Amino acid sequence: MAGYTNYAYRELLRMFGGVDLITTEMVSARSFVELDRRGSELPSRLWGVRDEQRPLAVQIWDNNPDTLSLLAQRLALEFKVSVIDLNFGCPAKQIANRSASGSFLLQFPDRIGDIVQKVTAAAKPVPVTAKIRLGRTRDTINAIDVAQSIENAGAAGLTVHGRTAAEMYHGNANWDEIAAIKSKLKSIPLIGNGDIRTVDEALFRIKNYPVDGIMIGRGSIERPWIFRQIAQALRNEPVDSEPTTKEIRNIIVKHFNLLKQQFNEHTALFLIRKTVCHYAINRSGAKKFRNEICSAKEPALFFQLIENFFH
Ligand SMILES: Cc1cc2nc3c(=O)[nH]c(=O)nc-3n(C[C@H](O)[C@H](O)[C@H](O)COP(=O)(O)O)c2cc1C
C-alpha cells in the first residue's frame, strides 16, 4: 500500500506474525530504470528490500514490458526477492490516466498477457503474480478475461480486489465477482481482496468463497495485529484480545523507531501520525485527537498527545 507498507511497517507486521506474504508499496519501474541509468540512489520504496526477512513480494508498475522486465530481473537476481507482483489495479489518476498504467491496462487483456509473459521470463526463477480489479467500470467488467490472460502468460498467482477502477474505494467489494473467477482458472491460486477488517470477516471469506487466500489492506493499517489473530483463529487457537492502550503506546514507539531507521525525524513523524490516526478510530475523542496529532511537529508533543489519548 503506497504511503504505508514501507520497511518499518513490514517489520512491525513481522513482529506480530501471522502474515504469510508481505508486499512492498508499488514501485515505479520507470523511475527505477531512470535513477539507475543516472547512477542515482534507488527509489526509496526499495529501502530495506535487499536485506530484510523473506518471504517478501515487491510490487512494480508501468505499462512497458521492457521497463518492467529490467526491474524484475534486477529484483530477482540481485535483490533475490521472493515474488514480483505486477500492478494492474491502481485507479489513481497519476497512474491510470497520466501514466496509462495500473487499472488503465485492464481494458487490454492481451497487453497484460504480453507484460506478464515478458516479466515472467525476465524474473525466472522468481515467481511473478498480478493484482487486478474487476474491470474499469461496472459496465465493462472483464476480470475473467484478464485473469485467464494472466494465467496463460505464466503468472504464478492472481489477487483480485472486488471493485472496479471507477468505484475507487466506494461501496462494497463484490466477492461474488471474485468467486466467479475461480472456476475459470486452471491452477494458479486466487487471492481475494476487499473490505476485510475483522477476524470474523476474514474467516467468513475464507470459508464461504472459493479463494486460495485473502489479502488485507486498510484493515491492517488500522490493526497490524489482525494477521496474528486470523492465524490463531485458523489454527483453532484462542485469539489474542485487542491490545491494551499501553500496548498500543508501545507499538507506536516501536513503529516510530523503525521509521527513523529509514527516514529523518520530520518524515518519520509525518508517517507515524497517519498511522496513529487509524488507531484512534472508534475511540472517544478521536476527532479532537486527530486534529491535535496532525499539527504536532515535534516528537515530544506527539508523544505527550499519545500518552494523554491512549491511557
Ligand atoms: C492508501 C492506499 C494505498 C494503496 N496502495 C496500493 C499499492 O501500492 N498497490 C496495490 O496493489 N494496491 C494498493 N492499494 C489497494 C489495496 O491494496 C487494496 O486492494 C484495497 O484497499 C482493498 O482492500 P482493503 O479493503 O483490504 O483495503 C492501496 C489502497 C490504499 C487505501
mmCIF file with all atom_site columns, N, CA, C and O and ligand atoms in Angstrom, residues 1-5 23-27 45 59 61 85-91 131-133 159-163 168-169 173 175 192-197 215-221 274 278, ligand 1:
data_model
loop_
_atom_site.group_PDB
_atom_site.id
_atom_site.type_symbol
_atom_site.label_atom_id
_atom_site.label_alt_id
_atom_site.label_comp_id
_atom_site.label_asym_id
_atom_site.label_entity_id
_atom_site.label_seq_id
_atom_site.pdbx_PDB_ins_code
_atom_site.Cartn_x
_atom_site.Cartn_y
_atom_site.Cartn_z
_atom_site.occupancy
_atom_site.B_iso_or_equiv
_atom_site.pdbx_formal_charge
_atom_site.auth_seq_id
_atom_site.auth_comp_id
_atom_site.auth_asym_id
_atom_site.auth_atom_id
_atom_site.pdbx_PDB_model_num
ATOM   1   N N   . MET A 1 1   ? 0.845   -1.186  0.000   1.00 0.00 ? 1   MET A N   1
ATOM   2   C CA  . MET A 1 1   ? 0.000   0.000   0.000   1.00 0.00 ? 1   MET A CA  1
ATOM   3   C C   . MET A 1 1   ? 0.884   1.241   0.000   1.00 0.00 ? 1   MET A C   1
ATOM   4   O O   . MET A 1 1   ? 1.648   1.465   0.945   1.00 0.00 ? 1   MET A O   1
ATOM   5   N N   . ALA A 1 2   ? 0.752   1.998   -1.091  1.00 0.00 ? 2   ALA A N   1
ATOM   6   C CA  . ALA A 1 2   ? 1.564   3.187   -1.267  1.00 0.00 ? 2   ALA A CA  1
ATOM   7   C C   . ALA A 1 2   ? 1.403   4.133   -0.080  1.00 0.00 ? 2   ALA A C   1
ATOM   8   O O   . ALA A 1 2   ? 0.286   4.410   0.358   1.00 0.00 ? 2   ALA A O   1
ATOM   9   N N   . GLY A 1 3   ? 2.511   4.591   0.441   1.00 0.00 ? 3   GLY A N   1
ATOM   10  C CA  . GLY A 1 3   ? 2.489   5.521   1.576   1.00 0.00 ? 3   GLY A CA  1
ATOM   11  C C   . GLY A 1 3   ? 2.431   4.814   2.925   1.00 0.00 ? 3   GLY A C   1
ATOM   12  O O   . GLY A 1 3   ? 2.470   5.466   3.976   1.00 0.00 ? 3   GLY A O   1
ATOM   13  N N   . TYR A 1 4   ? 2.315   3.509   2.936   1.00 0.00 ? 4   TYR A N   1
ATOM   14  C CA  . TYR A 1 4   ? 2.197   2.785   4.203   1.00 0.00 ? 4   TYR A CA  1
ATOM   15  C C   . TYR A 1 4   ? 3.160   1.604   4.356   1.00 0.00 ? 4   TYR A C   1
ATOM   16  O O   . TYR A 1 4   ? 3.845   1.490   5.370   1.00 0.00 ? 4   TYR A O   1
ATOM   17  N N   . THR A 1 5   ? 3.183   0.704   3.352   1.00 0.00 ? 5   THR A N   1
ATOM   18  C CA  . THR A 1 5   ? 3.892   -0.561  3.616   1.00 0.00 ? 5   THR A CA  1
ATOM   19  C C   . THR A 1 5   ? 5.400   -0.436  3.319   1.00 0.00 ? 5   THR A C   1
ATOM   20  O O   . THR A 1 5   ? 5.964   -1.197  2.536   1.00 0.00 ? 5   THR A O   1
ATOM   21  N N   . THR A 1 23  ? 3.811   -7.466  1.008   1.00 0.00 ? 23  THR A N   1
ATOM   22  C CA  . THR A 1 23  ? 4.169   -6.826  -0.262  1.00 0.00 ? 23  THR A CA  1
ATOM   23  C C   . THR A 1 23  ? 4.565   -5.376  -0.018  1.00 0.00 ? 23  THR A C   1
ATOM   24  O O   . THR A 1 23  ? 3.956   -4.689  0.797   1.00 0.00 ? 23  THR A O   1
ATOM   25  N N   . THR A 1 24  ? 5.573   -4.940  -0.769  1.00 0.00 ? 24  THR A N   1
ATOM   26  C CA  . THR A 1 24  ? 6.008   -3.542  -0.653  1.00 0.00 ? 24  THR A CA  1
ATOM   27  C C   . THR A 1 24  ? 4.950   -2.609  -1.246  1.00 0.00 ? 24  THR A C   1
ATOM   28  O O   . THR A 1 24  ? 4.000   -3.050  -1.885  1.00 0.00 ? 24  THR A O   1
ATOM   29  N N   . GLU A 1 25  ? 5.198   -1.313  -1.095  1.00 0.00 ? 25  GLU A N   1
ATOM   30  C CA  . GLU A 1 25  ? 4.427   -0.319  -1.832  1.00 0.00 ? 25  GLU A CA  1
ATOM   31  C C   . GLU A 1 25  ? 4.729   -0.522  -3.313  1.00 0.00 ? 25  GLU A C   1
ATOM   32  O O   . GLU A 1 25  ? 5.775   -1.062  -3.660  1.00 0.00 ? 25  GLU A O   1
ATOM   33  N N   . MET A 1 26  ? 3.844   -0.056  -4.188  1.00 0.00 ? 26  MET A N   1
ATOM   34  C CA  . MET A 1 26  ? 4.120   -0.218  -5.616  1.00 0.00 ? 26  MET A CA  1
ATOM   35  C C   . MET A 1 26  ? 5.314   0.651   -6.031  1.00 0.00 ? 26  MET A C   1
ATOM   36  O O   . MET A 1 26  ? 5.414   1.818   -5.651  1.00 0.00 ? 26  MET A O   1
ATOM   37  N N   . VAL A 1 27  ? 6.216   0.036   -6.776  1.00 0.00 ? 27  VAL A N   1
ATOM   38  C CA  . VAL A 1 27  ? 7.460   0.720   -7.175  1.00 0.00 ? 27  VAL A CA  1
ATOM   39  C C   . VAL A 1 27  ? 7.386   1.013   -8.674  1.00 0.00 ? 27  VAL A C   1
ATOM   40  O O   . VAL A 1 27  ? 7.066   0.127   -9.475  1.00 0.00 ? 27  VAL A O   1
ATOM   41  N N   . ARG A 1 45  ? 11.272  3.477   -2.101  1.00 0.00 ? 45  ARG A N   1
ATOM   42  C CA  . ARG A 1 45  ? 10.367  2.356   -1.830  1.00 0.00 ? 45  ARG A CA  1
ATOM   43  C C   . ARG A 1 45  ? 11.068  1.006   -1.840  1.00 0.00 ? 45  ARG A C   1
ATOM   44  O O   . ARG A 1 45  ? 10.491  0.002   -1.443  1.00 0.00 ? 45  ARG A O   1
ATOM   45  N N   . GLN A 1 59  ? 6.002   -5.128  -5.349  1.00 0.00 ? 59  GLN A N   1
ATOM   46  C CA  . GLN A 1 59  ? 5.046   -4.818  -6.414  1.00 0.00 ? 59  GLN A CA  1
ATOM   47  C C   . GLN A 1 59  ? 5.603   -3.728  -7.323  1.00 0.00 ? 59  GLN A C   1
ATOM   48  O O   . GLN A 1 59  ? 6.138   -2.728  -6.844  1.00 0.00 ? 59  GLN A O   1
ATOM   49  N N   . TRP A 1 61  ? 5.102   -1.331  -11.118 1.00 0.00 ? 61  TRP A N   1
ATOM   50  C CA  . TRP A 1 61  ? 4.105   -0.865  -12.091 1.00 0.00 ? 61  TRP A CA  1
ATOM   51  C C   . TRP A 1 61  ? 4.753   -0.101  -13.229 1.00 0.00 ? 61  TRP A C   1
ATOM   52  O O   . TRP A 1 61  ? 5.776   0.547   -13.061 1.00 0.00 ? 61  TRP A O   1
ATOM   53  N N   . ASP A 1 85  ? 5.243   -8.813  -7.981  1.00 0.00 ? 85  ASP A N   1
ATOM   54  C CA  . ASP A 1 85  ? 3.812   -8.639  -8.246  1.00 0.00 ? 85  ASP A CA  1
ATOM   55  C C   . ASP A 1 85  ? 3.622   -7.467  -9.204  1.00 0.00 ? 85  ASP A C   1
ATOM   56  O O   . ASP A 1 85  ? 4.212   -6.401  -9.017  1.00 0.00 ? 85  ASP A O   1
ATOM   57  N N   . LEU A 1 86  ? 2.790   -7.677  -10.211 1.00 0.00 ? 86  LEU A N   1
ATOM   58  C CA  . LEU A 1 86  ? 2.534   -6.624  -11.205 1.00 0.00 ? 86  LEU A CA  1
ATOM   59  C C   . LEU A 1 86  ? 1.229   -5.923  -10.875 1.00 0.00 ? 86  LEU A C   1
ATOM   60  O O   . LEU A 1 86  ? 0.209   -6.586  -10.654 1.00 0.00 ? 86  LEU A O   1
ATOM   61  N N   . ASN A 1 87  ? 1.253   -4.615  -10.862 1.00 0.00 ? 87  ASN A N   1
ATOM   62  C CA  . ASN A 1 87  ? 0.038   -3.867  -10.530 1.00 0.00 ? 87  ASN A CA  1
ATOM   63  C C   . ASN A 1 87  ? -0.759  -3.537  -11.780 1.00 0.00 ? 87  ASN A C   1
ATOM   64  O O   . ASN A 1 87  ? -0.310  -2.787  -12.644 1.00 0.00 ? 87  ASN A O   1
ATOM   65  N N   . PHE A 1 88  ? -1.970  -4.121  -11.855 1.00 0.00 ? 88  PHE A N   1
ATOM   66  C CA  . PHE A 1 88  ? -2.905  -3.770  -12.926 1.00 0.00 ? 88  PHE A CA  1
ATOM   67  C C   . PHE A 1 88  ? -4.217  -3.307  -12.303 1.00 0.00 ? 88  PHE A C   1
ATOM   68  O O   . PHE A 1 88  ? -5.285  -3.494  -12.874 1.00 0.00 ? 88  PHE A O   1
ATOM   69  N N   . GLY A 1 89  ? -4.131  -2.735  -11.104 1.00 0.00 ? 89  GLY A N   1
ATOM   70  C CA  . GLY A 1 89  ? -5.376  -2.378  -10.424 1.00 0.00 ? 89  GLY A CA  1
ATOM   71  C C   . GLY A 1 89  ? -5.456  -0.942  -9.971  1.00 0.00 ? 89  GLY A C   1
ATOM   72  O O   . GLY A 1 89  ? -6.548  -0.454  -9.660  1.00 0.00 ? 89  GLY A O   1
ATOM   73  N N   . CYS A 1 90  ? -4.321  -0.246  -9.938  1.00 0.00 ? 90  CYS A N   1
ATOM   74  C CA  . CYS A 1 90  ? -4.348  1.086   -9.324  1.00 0.00 ? 90  CYS A CA  1
ATOM   75  C C   . CYS A 1 90  ? -5.221  2.053   -10.125 1.00 0.00 ? 90  CYS A C   1
ATOM   76  O O   . CYS A 1 90  ? -5.017  2.239   -11.328 1.00 0.00 ? 90  CYS A O   1
ATOM   77  N N   . PRO A 1 91  ? -6.211  2.687   -9.449  1.00 0.00 ? 91  PRO A N   1
ATOM   78  C CA  . PRO A 1 91  ? -7.110  3.595   -10.155 1.00 0.00 ? 91  PRO A CA  1
ATOM   79  C C   . PRO A 1 91  ? -6.688  5.062   -10.037 1.00 0.00 ? 91  PRO A C   1
ATOM   80  O O   . PRO A 1 91  ? -7.345  5.935   -10.596 1.00 0.00 ? 91  PRO A O   1
ATOM   81  N N   . LYS A 1 131 ? -1.931  -8.276  -9.682  1.00 0.00 ? 131 LYS A N   1
ATOM   82  C CA  . LYS A 1 131 ? -3.067  -7.793  -8.882  1.00 0.00 ? 131 LYS A CA  1
ATOM   83  C C   . LYS A 1 131 ? -3.961  -6.981  -9.808  1.00 0.00 ? 131 LYS A C   1
ATOM   84  O O   . LYS A 1 131 ? -3.492  -6.091  -10.511 1.00 0.00 ? 131 LYS A O   1
ATOM   85  N N   . ILE A 1 132 ? -5.249  -7.313  -9.794  1.00 0.00 ? 132 ILE A N   1
ATOM   86  C CA  . ILE A 1 132 ? -6.192  -6.627  -10.687 1.00 0.00 ? 132 ILE A CA  1
ATOM   87  C C   . ILE A 1 132 ? -7.427  -6.156  -9.903  1.00 0.00 ? 132 ILE A C   1
ATOM   88  O O   . ILE A 1 132 ? -7.621  -6.542  -8.744  1.00 0.00 ? 132 ILE A O   1
ATOM   89  N N   . ARG A 1 133 ? -8.240  -5.354  -10.558 1.00 0.00 ? 133 ARG A N   1
ATOM   90  C CA  . ARG A 1 133 ? -9.610  -5.084  -10.093 1.00 0.00 ? 133 ARG A CA  1
ATOM   91  C C   . ARG A 1 133 ? -10.562 -5.807  -11.042 1.00 0.00 ? 133 ARG A C   1
ATOM   92  O O   . ARG A 1 133 ? -10.138 -6.426  -11.999 1.00 0.00 ? 133 ARG A O   1
ATOM   93  N N   . THR A 1 159 ? -4.243  -11.837 -7.555  1.00 0.00 ? 159 THR A N   1
ATOM   94  C CA  . THR A 1 159 ? -5.044  -11.223 -6.493  1.00 0.00 ? 159 THR A CA  1
ATOM   95  C C   . THR A 1 159 ? -6.081  -10.325 -7.135  1.00 0.00 ? 159 THR A C   1
ATOM   96  O O   . THR A 1 159 ? -5.769  -9.564  -8.063  1.00 0.00 ? 159 THR A O   1
ATOM   97  N N   . VAL A 1 160 ? -7.317  -10.429 -6.647  1.00 0.00 ? 160 VAL A N   1
ATOM   98  C CA  . VAL A 1 160 ? -8.387  -9.609  -7.212  1.00 0.00 ? 160 VAL A CA  1
ATOM   99  C C   . VAL A 1 160 ? -9.036  -8.763  -6.121  1.00 0.00 ? 160 VAL A C   1
ATOM   100 O O   . VAL A 1 160 ? -9.531  -9.294  -5.125  1.00 0.00 ? 160 VAL A O   1
ATOM   101 N N   . HIS A 1 161 ? -9.005  -7.456  -6.319  1.00 0.00 ? 161 HIS A N   1
ATOM   102 C CA  . HIS A 1 161 ? -9.748  -6.536  -5.458  1.00 0.00 ? 161 HIS A CA  1
ATOM   103 C C   . HIS A 1 161 ? -11.144 -6.420  -6.077  1.00 0.00 ? 161 HIS A C   1
ATOM   104 O O   . HIS A 1 161 ? -11.268 -6.023  -7.235  1.00 0.00 ? 161 HIS A O   1
ATOM   105 N N   . GLY A 1 162 ? -12.162 -6.755  -5.294  1.00 0.00 ? 162 GLY A N   1
ATOM   106 C CA  . GLY A 1 162 ? -13.522 -6.868  -5.823  1.00 0.00 ? 162 GLY A CA  1
ATOM   107 C C   . GLY A 1 162 ? -14.249 -5.562  -6.090  1.00 0.00 ? 162 GLY A C   1
ATOM   108 O O   . GLY A 1 162 ? -15.435 -5.443  -5.754  1.00 0.00 ? 162 GLY A O   1
ATOM   109 N N   . ARG A 1 163 ? -13.565 -4.610  -6.652  1.00 0.00 ? 163 ARG A N   1
ATOM   110 C CA  . ARG A 1 163 ? -14.215 -3.372  -7.109  1.00 0.00 ? 163 ARG A CA  1
ATOM   111 C C   . ARG A 1 163 ? -13.710 -3.053  -8.512  1.00 0.00 ? 163 ARG A C   1
ATOM   112 O O   . ARG A 1 163 ? -12.668 -3.549  -8.927  1.00 0.00 ? 163 ARG A O   1
ATOM   113 N N   . MET A 1 168 ? -13.292 3.157   -7.262  1.00 0.00 ? 168 MET A N   1
ATOM   114 C CA  . MET A 1 168 ? -12.231 3.564   -6.326  1.00 0.00 ? 168 MET A CA  1
ATOM   115 C C   . MET A 1 168 ? -12.332 2.731   -5.046  1.00 0.00 ? 168 MET A C   1
ATOM   116 O O   . MET A 1 168 ? -12.055 1.563   -5.067  1.00 0.00 ? 168 MET A O   1
ATOM   117 N N   . TYR A 1 169 ? -12.799 3.384   -3.945  1.00 0.00 ? 169 TYR A N   1
ATOM   118 C CA  . TYR A 1 169 ? -12.973 2.638   -2.689  1.00 0.00 ? 169 TYR A CA  1
ATOM   119 C C   . TYR A 1 169 ? -14.415 2.736   -2.195  1.00 0.00 ? 169 TYR A C   1
ATOM   120 O O   . TYR A 1 169 ? -14.703 2.440   -1.038  1.00 0.00 ? 169 TYR A O   1
ATOM   121 N N   . ALA A 1 173 ? -16.838 -4.252  -1.705  1.00 0.00 ? 173 ALA A N   1
ATOM   122 C CA  . ALA A 1 173 ? -16.147 -5.146  -2.638  1.00 0.00 ? 173 ALA A CA  1
ATOM   123 C C   . ALA A 1 173 ? -17.103 -6.286  -2.974  1.00 0.00 ? 173 ALA A C   1
ATOM   124 O O   . ALA A 1 173 ? -17.809 -6.795  -2.101  1.00 0.00 ? 173 ALA A O   1
ATOM   125 N N   . TRP A 1 175 ? -17.525 -9.828  -3.668  1.00 0.00 ? 175 TRP A N   1
ATOM   126 C CA  . TRP A 1 175 ? -16.832 -11.117 -3.554  1.00 0.00 ? 175 TRP A CA  1
ATOM   127 C C   . TRP A 1 175 ? -17.434 -12.187 -4.455  1.00 0.00 ? 175 TRP A C   1
ATOM   128 O O   . TRP A 1 175 ? -16.780 -13.181 -4.758  1.00 0.00 ? 175 TRP A O   1
ATOM   129 N N   . GLY A 1 192 ? -8.382  -13.357 -2.745  1.00 0.00 ? 192 GLY A N   1
ATOM   130 C CA  . GLY A 1 192 ? -9.473  -12.370 -2.714  1.00 0.00 ? 192 GLY A CA  1
ATOM   131 C C   . GLY A 1 192 ? -9.098  -11.179 -1.847  1.00 0.00 ? 192 GLY A C   1
ATOM   132 O O   . GLY A 1 192 ? -8.426  -11.330 -0.820  1.00 0.00 ? 192 GLY A O   1
ATOM   133 N N   . ASN A 1 193 ? -9.554  -10.010 -2.271  1.00 0.00 ? 193 ASN A N   1
ATOM   134 C CA  . ASN A 1 193 ? -9.199  -8.785  -1.538  1.00 0.00 ? 193 ASN A CA  1
ATOM   135 C C   . ASN A 1 193 ? -10.362 -7.795  -1.559  1.00 0.00 ? 193 ASN A C   1
ATOM   136 O O   . ASN A 1 193 ? -11.011 -7.618  -2.575  1.00 0.00 ? 193 ASN A O   1
ATOM   137 N N   . GLY A 1 194 ? -10.557 -7.184  -0.389  1.00 0.00 ? 194 GLY A N   1
ATOM   138 C CA  . GLY A 1 194 ? -11.527 -6.107  -0.306  1.00 0.00 ? 194 GLY A CA  1
ATOM   139 C C   . GLY A 1 194 ? -12.382 -6.152  0.934   1.00 0.00 ? 194 GLY A C   1
ATOM   140 O O   . GLY A 1 194 ? -13.103 -7.114  1.171   1.00 0.00 ? 194 GLY A O   1
ATOM   141 N N   . ASP A 1 195 ? -12.217 -5.119  1.779   1.00 0.00 ? 195 ASP A N   1
ATOM   142 C CA  . ASP A 1 195 ? -13.107 -4.860  2.920   1.00 0.00 ? 195 ASP A CA  1
ATOM   143 C C   . ASP A 1 195 ? -12.998 -5.837  4.079   1.00 0.00 ? 195 ASP A C   1
ATOM   144 O O   . ASP A 1 195 ? -13.923 -5.912  4.887   1.00 0.00 ? 195 ASP A O   1
ATOM   145 N N   . ILE A 1 196 ? -11.903 -6.586  4.182   1.00 0.00 ? 196 ILE A N   1
ATOM   146 C CA  . ILE A 1 196 ? -11.761 -7.453  5.362   1.00 0.00 ? 196 ILE A CA  1
ATOM   147 C C   . ILE A 1 196 ? -11.154 -6.617  6.482   1.00 0.00 ? 196 ILE A C   1
ATOM   148 O O   . ILE A 1 196 ? -10.030 -6.140  6.379   1.00 0.00 ? 196 ILE A O   1
ATOM   149 N N   . ARG A 1 197 ? -11.932 -6.452  7.538   1.00 0.00 ? 197 ARG A N   1
ATOM   150 C CA  . ARG A 1 197 ? -11.497 -5.559  8.623   1.00 0.00 ? 197 ARG A CA  1
ATOM   151 C C   . ARG A 1 197 ? -11.442 -6.265  9.970   1.00 0.00 ? 197 ARG A C   1
ATOM   152 O O   . ARG A 1 197 ? -10.901 -5.727  10.931  1.00 0.00 ? 197 ARG A O   1
ATOM   153 N N   . MET A 1 215 ? -6.160  -11.226 0.951   1.00 0.00 ? 215 MET A N   1
ATOM   154 C CA  . MET A 1 215 ? -5.216  -10.119 1.126   1.00 0.00 ? 215 MET A CA  1
ATOM   155 C C   . MET A 1 215 ? -5.940  -9.032  1.911   1.00 0.00 ? 215 MET A C   1
ATOM   156 O O   . MET A 1 215 ? -7.115  -8.751  1.653   1.00 0.00 ? 215 MET A O   1
ATOM   157 N N   . ILE A 1 216 ? -5.227  -8.440  2.853   1.00 0.00 ? 216 ILE A N   1
ATOM   158 C CA  . ILE A 1 216 ? -5.830  -7.373  3.658   1.00 0.00 ? 216 ILE A CA  1
ATOM   159 C C   . ILE A 1 216 ? -5.015  -6.102  3.495   1.00 0.00 ? 216 ILE A C   1
ATOM   160 O O   . ILE A 1 216 ? -3.794  -6.126  3.646   1.00 0.00 ? 216 ILE A O   1
ATOM   161 N N   . GLY A 1 217 ? -5.684  -5.018  3.190   1.00 0.00 ? 217 GLY A N   1
ATOM   162 C CA  . GLY A 1 217 ? -5.019  -3.736  3.026   1.00 0.00 ? 217 GLY A CA  1
ATOM   163 C C   . GLY A 1 217 ? -5.300  -2.807  4.193   1.00 0.00 ? 217 GLY A C   1
ATOM   164 O O   . GLY A 1 217 ? -4.611  -2.831  5.222   1.00 0.00 ? 217 GLY A O   1
ATOM   165 N N   . ARG A 1 218 ? -6.379  -2.023  4.048   1.00 0.00 ? 218 ARG A N   1
ATOM   166 C CA  . ARG A 1 218 ? -6.646  -0.984  5.046   1.00 0.00 ? 218 ARG A CA  1
ATOM   167 C C   . ARG A 1 218 ? -6.837  -1.530  6.453   1.00 0.00 ? 218 ARG A C   1
ATOM   168 O O   . ARG A 1 218 ? -6.429  -0.900  7.435   1.00 0.00 ? 218 ARG A O   1
ATOM   169 N N   . GLY A 1 219 ? -7.438  -2.719  6.542   1.00 0.00 ? 219 GLY A N   1
ATOM   170 C CA  . GLY A 1 219 ? -7.672  -3.306  7.865   1.00 0.00 ? 219 GLY A CA  1
ATOM   171 C C   . GLY A 1 219 ? -6.371  -3.544  8.622   1.00 0.00 ? 219 GLY A C   1
ATOM   172 O O   . GLY A 1 219 ? -6.353  -3.545  9.864   1.00 0.00 ? 219 GLY A O   1
ATOM   173 N N   . SER A 1 220 ? -5.294  -3.725  7.887   1.00 0.00 ? 220 SER A N   1
ATOM   174 C CA  . SER A 1 220 ? -4.017  -3.987  8.571   1.00 0.00 ? 220 SER A CA  1
ATOM   175 C C   . SER A 1 220 ? -3.306  -2.694  8.958   1.00 0.00 ? 220 SER A C   1
ATOM   176 O O   . SER A 1 220 ? -2.375  -2.715  9.753   1.00 0.00 ? 220 SER A O   1
ATOM   177 N N   . ILE A 1 221 ? -3.729  -1.593  8.368   1.00 0.00 ? 221 ILE A N   1
ATOM   178 C CA  . ILE A 1 221 ? -3.176  -0.309  8.810   1.00 0.00 ? 221 ILE A CA  1
ATOM   179 C C   . ILE A 1 221 ? -3.817  0.043   10.157  1.00 0.00 ? 221 ILE A C   1
ATOM   180 O O   . ILE A 1 221 ? -3.154  0.506   11.083  1.00 0.00 ? 221 ILE A O   1
ATOM   181 N N   . LYS A 1 274 ? 0.030   9.553   10.504  1.00 0.00 ? 274 LYS A N   1
ATOM   182 C CA  . LYS A 1 274 ? -1.023  8.963   9.650   1.00 0.00 ? 274 LYS A CA  1
ATOM   183 C C   . LYS A 1 274 ? -1.530  7.658   10.256  1.00 0.00 ? 274 LYS A C   1
ATOM   184 O O   . LYS A 1 274 ? -2.726  7.402   10.321  1.00 0.00 ? 274 LYS A O   1
ATOM   185 N N   . HIS A 1 278 ? -5.330  6.169   12.450  1.00 0.00 ? 278 HIS A N   1
ATOM   186 C CA  . HIS A 1 278 ? -6.141  4.958   12.238  1.00 0.00 ? 278 HIS A CA  1
ATOM   187 C C   . HIS A 1 278 ? -6.397  4.246   13.568  1.00 0.00 ? 278 HIS A C   1
ATOM   188 O O   . HIS A 1 278 ? -7.459  3.678   13.782  1.00 0.00 ? 278 HIS A O   1
HETATM 189 C C1  . LIG B 2 .   ? -3.599  4.385   0.757   1.00 0.00 ? 1   LIG B C1  1
HETATM 190 C C2  . LIG B 2 .   ? -3.705  3.176   -0.119  1.00 0.00 ? 1   LIG B C2  1
HETATM 191 C C3  . LIG B 2 .   ? -2.607  2.771   -0.856  1.00 0.00 ? 1   LIG B C3  1
HETATM 192 C C4  . LIG B 2 .   ? -2.694  1.659   -1.694  1.00 0.00 ? 1   LIG B C4  1
HETATM 193 N N1  . LIG B 2 .   ? -1.596  1.277   -2.413  1.00 0.00 ? 1   LIG B N1  1
HETATM 194 C C5  . LIG B 2 .   ? -1.648  0.167   -3.186  1.00 0.00 ? 1   LIG B C5  1
HETATM 195 C C6  . LIG B 2 .   ? -0.499  -0.283  -3.885  1.00 0.00 ? 1   LIG B C6  1
HETATM 196 O O1  . LIG B 2 .   ? 0.582   0.309   -3.840  1.00 0.00 ? 1   LIG B O1  1
HETATM 197 N N2  . LIG B 2 .   ? -0.646  -1.419  -4.633  1.00 0.00 ? 1   LIG B N2  1
HETATM 198 C C7  . LIG B 2 .   ? -1.821  -2.108  -4.705  1.00 0.00 ? 1   LIG B C7  1
HETATM 199 O O2  . LIG B 2 .   ? -1.896  -3.147  -5.372  1.00 0.00 ? 1   LIG B O2  1
HETATM 200 N N3  . LIG B 2 .   ? -2.910  -1.695  -4.055  1.00 0.00 ? 1   LIG B N3  1
HETATM 201 C C8  . LIG B 2 .   ? -2.850  -0.586  -3.302  1.00 0.00 ? 1   LIG B C8  1
HETATM 202 N N4  . LIG B 2 .   ? -3.968  -0.190  -2.616  1.00 0.00 ? 1   LIG B N4  1
HETATM 203 C C9  . LIG B 2 .   ? -5.190  -1.006  -2.685  1.00 0.00 ? 1   LIG B C9  1
HETATM 204 C C10 . LIG B 2 .   ? -5.192  -2.063  -1.582  1.00 0.00 ? 1   LIG B C10 1
HETATM 205 O O3  . LIG B 2 .   ? -4.102  -2.933  -1.743  1.00 0.00 ? 1   LIG B O3  1
HETATM 206 C C11 . LIG B 2 .   ? -6.468  -2.907  -1.612  1.00 0.00 ? 1   LIG B C11 1
HETATM 207 O O4  . LIG B 2 .   ? -6.570  -3.543  -2.868  1.00 0.00 ? 1   LIG B O4  1
HETATM 208 C C12 . LIG B 2 .   ? -7.729  -2.100  -1.373  1.00 0.00 ? 1   LIG B C12 1
HETATM 209 O O5  . LIG B 2 .   ? -7.541  -1.129  -0.374  1.00 0.00 ? 1   LIG B O5  1
HETATM 210 C C13 . LIG B 2 .   ? -8.902  -3.001  -0.972  1.00 0.00 ? 1   LIG B C13 1
HETATM 211 O O6  . LIG B 2 .   ? -8.561  -3.850  0.085   1.00 0.00 ? 1   LIG B O6  1
HETATM 212 P P1  . LIG B 2 .   ? -8.844  -3.488  1.642   1.00 0.00 ? 1   LIG B P1  1
HETATM 213 O O7  . LIG B 2 .   ? -10.323 -3.242  1.753   1.00 0.00 ? 1   LIG B O7  1
HETATM 214 O O8  . LIG B 2 .   ? -8.359  -4.669  2.391   1.00 0.00 ? 1   LIG B O8  1
HETATM 215 O O9  . LIG B 2 .   ? -8.077  -2.235  1.922   1.00 0.00 ? 1   LIG B O9  1
HETATM 216 C C14 . LIG B 2 .   ? -3.904  0.930   -1.797  1.00 0.00 ? 1   LIG B C14 1
HETATM 217 C C15 . LIG B 2 .   ? -5.007  1.341   -1.045  1.00 0.00 ? 1   LIG B C15 1
HETATM 218 C C16 . LIG B 2 .   ? -4.926  2.462   -0.223  1.00 0.00 ? 1   LIG B C16 1
HETATM 219 C C17 . LIG B 2 .   ? -6.154  2.868   0.554   1.00 0.00 ? 1   LIG B C17 1
#
